[in-house]
Amino acid sequence: MKVAVAKYTVDAPDDFAAFAGKQARWLDEARQQGAQMAVLPEYLSLELGAMFDAHTRGDLHASLAALQAWHGHWLDLFSRLARERHMHVVAGTFLLDLGRGRYRNRSYTFAPDGSHVWQDKLRLTGFEKSAGVIEPGDELKVFETGPVRSAVAVCYDSEFPLPVRAQCEAGARLLVVPSCTDTEAGATRVRVGCLARALENRCFVAQSVTAGHAPWSPALDVNTGEAALIAPMDVGLPHDGMIVQTRGDQHWAVATLDFAALEASRAQAQVANDRDWASQYFPSVARAKVVRAQAA
């Protein structure tokens, strides 16, 4: 399966038509490189905030409220784009009001037939908590995406091993990580999380990122990081886990992920973190004990 992950440059579209045209151009670029799945970044929907007046787009609460009128158009757009290009499209995330003025950071995955599934972000960053109106999701999912079972861990969620482990135990072999980070430290945390999840679970990881500056947006103001496709570090796979990543102004990192080779690597593995996972659960390590040195 050939997968493309975006280093998505945030712009300021004048209207929804301009935004839609940009999505079509970006997905066309990925498709021209042979991608069967394209992964866009977290907070993609917030780029639509540029359509609003200066007061609304500069106020996170006001922009989230105004954004809701475009949710149906968002679903229609990506359903059509996925269907026309006959590809799976992970459309970043949309901050969705579930009816109580509380927003879920929701990642939609669209299939080549135009249907969609979704995964909410489960853990909130300090920024999201301080916003006061964003709430975590409460359900963990795994999806059938063509020949492979996949799962989504939105940005910060990739830094927590147990939910991802549950997704992989349910058969996921591709972890999709739409991300958005504004500091080098944040970008490093997500990248380390992606590498660790690949190592622990013997799975591929597809991480997308936002890029550029959007001074008009309180959420998309500064963006950093590189998009990457990541593998476990073992025999027959990249020694550093990096299959491919973006560089400079490159829009997409694209590579074919060989899931048959991934499964075959179990037989010749130098280590078997995925199979040895349960060995952590034995009584003597359930609780650590404080031991004090005794005098000689």
mmCIF file of C-alpha atoms in Angstrom, residues 54-223:
data_model
loop_
_atom_site.group_PDB
_atom_site.id
_atom_site.type_symbol
_atom_site.label_atom_id
_atom_site.label_comp_id
_atom_site.label_asym_id
_atom_site.label_seq_id
_atom_site.Cartn_x
_atom_site.Cartn_y
_atom_site.Cartn_z
ATOM 1 C CA ALA A 54 -10.754 39.708 11.869
ATOM 2 C CA HIS A 55 -12.486 39.550 15.265
ATOM 3 C CA THR A 56 -13.852 36.027 14.706
ATOM 4 C CA ARG A 57 -10.682 34.479 13.313
ATOM 5 C CA GLY A 58 -8.605 36.020 16.104
ATOM 6 C CA ASP A 59 -10.825 34.519 18.820
ATOM 7 C CA LEU A 60 -10.612 30.739 19.178
ATOM 8 C CA HIS A 61 -14.082 30.336 20.710
ATOM 9 C CA ALA A 62 -15.727 32.521 18.070
ATOM 10 C CA SER A 63 -13.904 30.810 15.204
ATOM 11 C CA LEU A 64 -14.864 27.334 16.455
ATOM 12 C CA ALA A 65 -18.507 28.383 16.675
ATOM 13 C CA ALA A 66 -18.434 29.888 13.170
ATOM 14 C CA LEU A 67 -16.714 26.795 11.801
ATOM 15 C CA GLN A 68 -19.699 24.547 12.556
ATOM 16 C CA ALA A 69 -21.715 25.868 9.617
ATOM 17 C CA TRP A 70 -19.101 24.319 7.310
ATOM 18 C CA HIS A 71 -19.067 20.812 8.753
ATOM 19 C CA GLY A 72 -21.474 19.362 6.194
ATOM 20 C CA HIS A 73 -19.525 20.994 3.369
ATOM 21 C CA TRP A 74 -16.324 19.501 4.823
ATOM 22 C CA LEU A 75 -17.780 15.990 4.784
ATOM 23 C CA ASP A 76 -19.125 16.426 1.262
ATOM 24 C CA LEU A 77 -15.805 17.806 0.014
ATOM 25 C CA PHE A 78 -13.574 15.027 1.282
ATOM 26 C CA SER A 79 -16.093 12.331 0.405
ATOM 27 C CA ARG A 80 -16.069 13.586 -3.178
ATOM 28 C CA LEU A 81 -12.283 13.992 -3.332
ATOM 29 C CA ALA A 82 -11.705 10.470 -1.990
ATOM 30 C CA ARG A 83 -14.242 9.012 -4.406
ATOM 31 C CA GLU A 84 -12.977 10.896 -7.481
ATOM 32 C CA ARG A 85 -9.344 10.001 -6.771
ATOM 33 C CA HIS A 86 -10.194 6.495 -5.619
ATOM 34 C CA MET A 87 -8.041 6.783 -2.514
ATOM 35 C CA HIS A 88 -8.257 6.726 1.262
ATOM 36 C CA VAL A 89 -8.027 10.241 2.691
ATOM 37 C CA VAL A 90 -7.383 11.034 6.351
ATOM 38 C CA ALA A 91 -8.679 14.608 6.387
ATOM 39 C CA GLY A 92 -6.730 15.862 9.392
ATOM 40 C CA THR A 93 -9.134 16.924 12.124
ATOM 41 C CA PHE A 94 -12.315 18.985 12.429
ATOM 42 C CA LEU A 95 -13.218 20.635 15.761
ATOM 43 C CA LEU A 96 -16.841 19.481 15.998
ATOM 44 C CA ASP A 97 -19.527 20.845 18.342
ATOM 45 C CA LEU A 98 -21.586 17.924 19.579
ATOM 46 C CA GLY A 99 -24.405 20.231 20.599
ATOM 47 C CA ARG A 100 -23.314 21.506 23.999
ATOM 48 C CA GLY A 101 -20.766 24.107 22.981
ATOM 49 C CA ARG A 102 -18.063 21.509 23.677
ATOM 50 C CA TYR A 103 -15.837 20.502 20.804
ATOM 51 C CA ARG A 104 -14.291 17.154 19.885
ATOM 52 C CA ASN A 105 -11.063 17.122 17.876
ATOM 53 C CA ARG A 106 -12.297 14.587 15.318
ATOM 54 C CA SER A 107 -10.273 12.875 12.609
ATOM 55 C CA TYR A 108 -12.251 11.604 9.624
ATOM 56 C CA THR A 109 -10.983 8.843 7.327
ATOM 57 C CA PHE A 110 -12.684 8.709 3.919
ATOM 58 C CA ALA A 111 -12.737 5.571 1.775
ATOM 59 C CA PRO A 112 -12.564 5.391 -2.036
ATOM 60 C CA ASP A 113 -16.331 4.850 -2.135
ATOM 61 C CA GLY A 114 -16.865 8.167 -0.297
ATOM 62 C CA SER A 115 -17.904 6.661 3.041
ATOM 63 C CA HIS A 116 -16.183 7.736 6.239
ATOM 64 C CA VAL A 117 -15.284 6.697 9.776
ATOM 65 C CA TRP A 118 -13.847 8.772 12.587
ATOM 66 C CA GLN A 119 -11.668 8.800 15.692
ATOM 67 C CA ASP A 120 -11.740 11.555 18.321
ATOM 68 C CA LYS A 121 -8.585 12.754 20.052
ATOM 69 C CA LEU A 122 -8.532 11.139 23.496
ATOM 70 C CA ARG A 123 -6.078 13.297 25.422
ATOM 71 C CA LEU A 124 -5.853 17.056 25.519
ATOM 72 C CA THR A 125 -2.710 19.158 25.439
ATOM 73 C CA GLY A 126 -2.221 22.110 27.763
ATOM 74 C CA PHE A 127 -3.422 24.447 25.007
ATOM 75 C CA GLU A 128 -6.594 22.428 24.458
ATOM 76 C CA LYS A 129 -7.336 22.239 28.175
ATOM 77 C CA SER A 130 -6.822 25.980 28.590
ATOM 78 C CA ALA A 131 -9.279 26.673 25.764
ATOM 79 C CA GLY A 132 -11.989 25.487 28.154
ATOM 80 C CA VAL A 133 -14.342 24.239 25.420
ATOM 81 C CA ILE A 134 -12.517 21.232 23.942
ATOM 82 C CA GLU A 135 -13.272 17.824 25.419
ATOM 83 C CA PRO A 136 -11.582 14.440 24.951
ATOM 84 C CA GLY A 137 -13.093 11.568 23.052
ATOM 85 C CA ASP A 138 -14.272 8.442 24.848
ATOM 86 C CA GLU A 139 -14.023 5.665 22.252
ATOM 87 C CA LEU A 140 -11.098 3.817 20.678
ATOM 88 C CA LYS A 141 -11.484 2.488 17.126
ATOM 89 C CA VAL A 142 -9.785 0.442 14.420
ATOM 90 C CA PHE A 143 -10.690 0.709 10.725
ATOM 91 C CA GLU A 144 -10.559 -1.475 7.632
ATOM 92 C CA THR A 145 -8.643 0.569 5.061
ATOM 93 C CA GLY A 146 -8.245 -1.470 1.903
ATOM 94 C CA PRO A 147 -5.876 -4.388 2.437
ATOM 95 C CA VAL A 148 -4.843 -3.333 5.932
ATOM 96 C CA ARG A 149 -6.419 -2.534 9.276
ATOM 97 C CA SER A 150 -5.481 0.943 10.522
ATOM 98 C CA ALA A 151 -5.977 3.156 13.560
ATOM 99 C CA VAL A 152 -5.701 6.868 14.279
ATOM 100 C CA ALA A 153 -3.873 8.486 17.191
ATOM 101 C CA VAL A 154 -4.270 12.249 16.934
ATOM 102 C CA CYS A 155 -0.989 14.023 17.754
ATOM 103 C CA TYR A 156 -0.631 13.862 21.589
ATOM 104 C CA ASP A 157 -2.397 10.478 21.621
ATOM 105 C CA SER A 158 0.646 8.983 19.898
ATOM 106 C CA GLU A 159 2.636 9.610 23.091
ATOM 107 C CA PHE A 160 0.576 7.095 25.123
ATOM 108 C CA PRO A 161 1.387 3.398 24.667
ATOM 109 C CA LEU A 162 -1.661 1.597 26.077
ATOM 110 C CA PRO A 163 -4.452 2.857 23.776
ATOM 111 C CA VAL A 164 -2.284 2.301 20.716
ATOM 112 C CA ARG A 165 -1.437 -1.144 22.036
ATOM 113 C CA ALA A 166 -5.166 -1.898 22.263
ATOM 114 C CA GLN A 167 -5.634 -0.759 18.655
ATOM 115 C CA CYS A 168 -2.778 -2.985 17.488
ATOM 116 C CA GLU A 169 -4.127 -5.932 19.459
ATOM 117 C CA ALA A 170 -7.367 -5.363 17.531
ATOM 118 C CA GLY A 171 -5.382 -5.868 14.325
ATOM 119 C CA ALA A 172 -4.121 -2.419 13.354
ATOM 120 C CA ARG A 173 -0.830 -2.571 11.455
ATOM 121 C CA LEU A 174 -0.824 1.071 10.356
ATOM 122 C CA LEU A 175 -1.021 3.849 12.935
ATOM 123 C CA VAL A 176 -2.028 7.189 11.423
ATOM 124 C CA VAL A 177 -0.927 10.292 13.344
ATOM 125 C CA PRO A 178 -2.284 13.656 12.128
ATOM 126 C CA SER A 179 -0.267 16.200 14.112
ATOM 127 C CA CYS A 180 0.226 19.929 14.685
ATOM 128 C CA THR A 181 3.101 21.251 16.821
ATOM 129 C CA ASP A 182 4.345 24.786 17.324
ATOM 130 C CA THR A 183 7.735 24.149 18.953
ATOM 131 C CA GLU A 184 10.733 21.942 18.226
ATOM 132 C CA ALA A 185 10.150 20.250 21.586
ATOM 133 C CA GLY A 186 6.573 19.431 20.637
ATOM 134 C CA ALA A 187 7.634 18.075 17.262
ATOM 135 C CA THR A 188 10.263 15.921 18.953
ATOM 136 C CA ARG A 189 7.762 14.549 21.491
ATOM 137 C CA VAL A 190 5.364 13.419 18.768
ATOM 138 C CA ARG A 191 8.178 11.962 16.663
ATOM 139 C CA VAL A 192 9.557 10.012 19.635
ATOM 140 C CA GLY A 193 6.033 8.779 20.378
ATOM 141 C CA CYS A 194 5.639 7.586 16.784
ATOM 142 C CA LEU A 195 8.992 5.765 16.868
ATOM 143 C CA ALA A 196 8.131 4.137 20.198
ATOM 144 C CA ARG A 197 4.711 2.963 19.052
ATOM 145 C CA ALA A 198 6.259 1.422 15.912
ATOM 146 C CA LEU A 199 8.871 -0.372 18.034
ATOM 147 C CA GLU A 200 6.430 -1.685 20.650
ATOM 148 C CA ASN A 201 3.779 -2.925 18.281
ATOM 149 C CA ARG A 202 5.672 -3.862 15.102
ATOM 150 C CA CYS A 203 3.505 -1.527 13.059
ATOM 151 C CA PHE A 204 4.019 1.203 10.483
ATOM 152 C CA VAL A 205 3.300 4.802 11.515
ATOM 153 C CA ALA A 206 2.196 7.584 9.148
ATOM 154 C CA GLN A 207 2.657 11.074 10.636
ATOM 155 C CA SER A 208 1.490 14.280 8.958
ATOM 156 C CA VAL A 209 2.316 17.816 10.140
ATOM 157 C CA THR A 210 1.353 21.442 9.647
ATOM 158 C CA ALA A 211 3.923 23.922 8.327
ATOM 159 C CA GLY A 212 4.356 27.683 8.012
ATOM 160 C CA HIS A 213 2.923 30.623 9.934
ATOM 161 C CA ALA A 214 -0.674 31.752 10.375
ATOM 162 C CA PRO A 215 -0.495 34.881 12.586
ATOM 163 C CA TRP A 216 -4.240 35.422 12.196
ATOM 164 C CA SER A 217 -5.021 32.153 14.054
ATOM 165 C CA PRO A 218 -4.610 31.588 17.818
ATOM 166 C CA ALA A 219 -4.204 27.847 17.160
ATOM 167 C CA LEU A 220 -2.248 27.690 13.881
ATOM 168 C CA ASP A 221 0.085 30.596 14.526
ATOM 169 C CA VAL A 222 3.436 28.751 14.318
ATOM 170 C CA ASN A 223 4.057 25.245 12.966
#
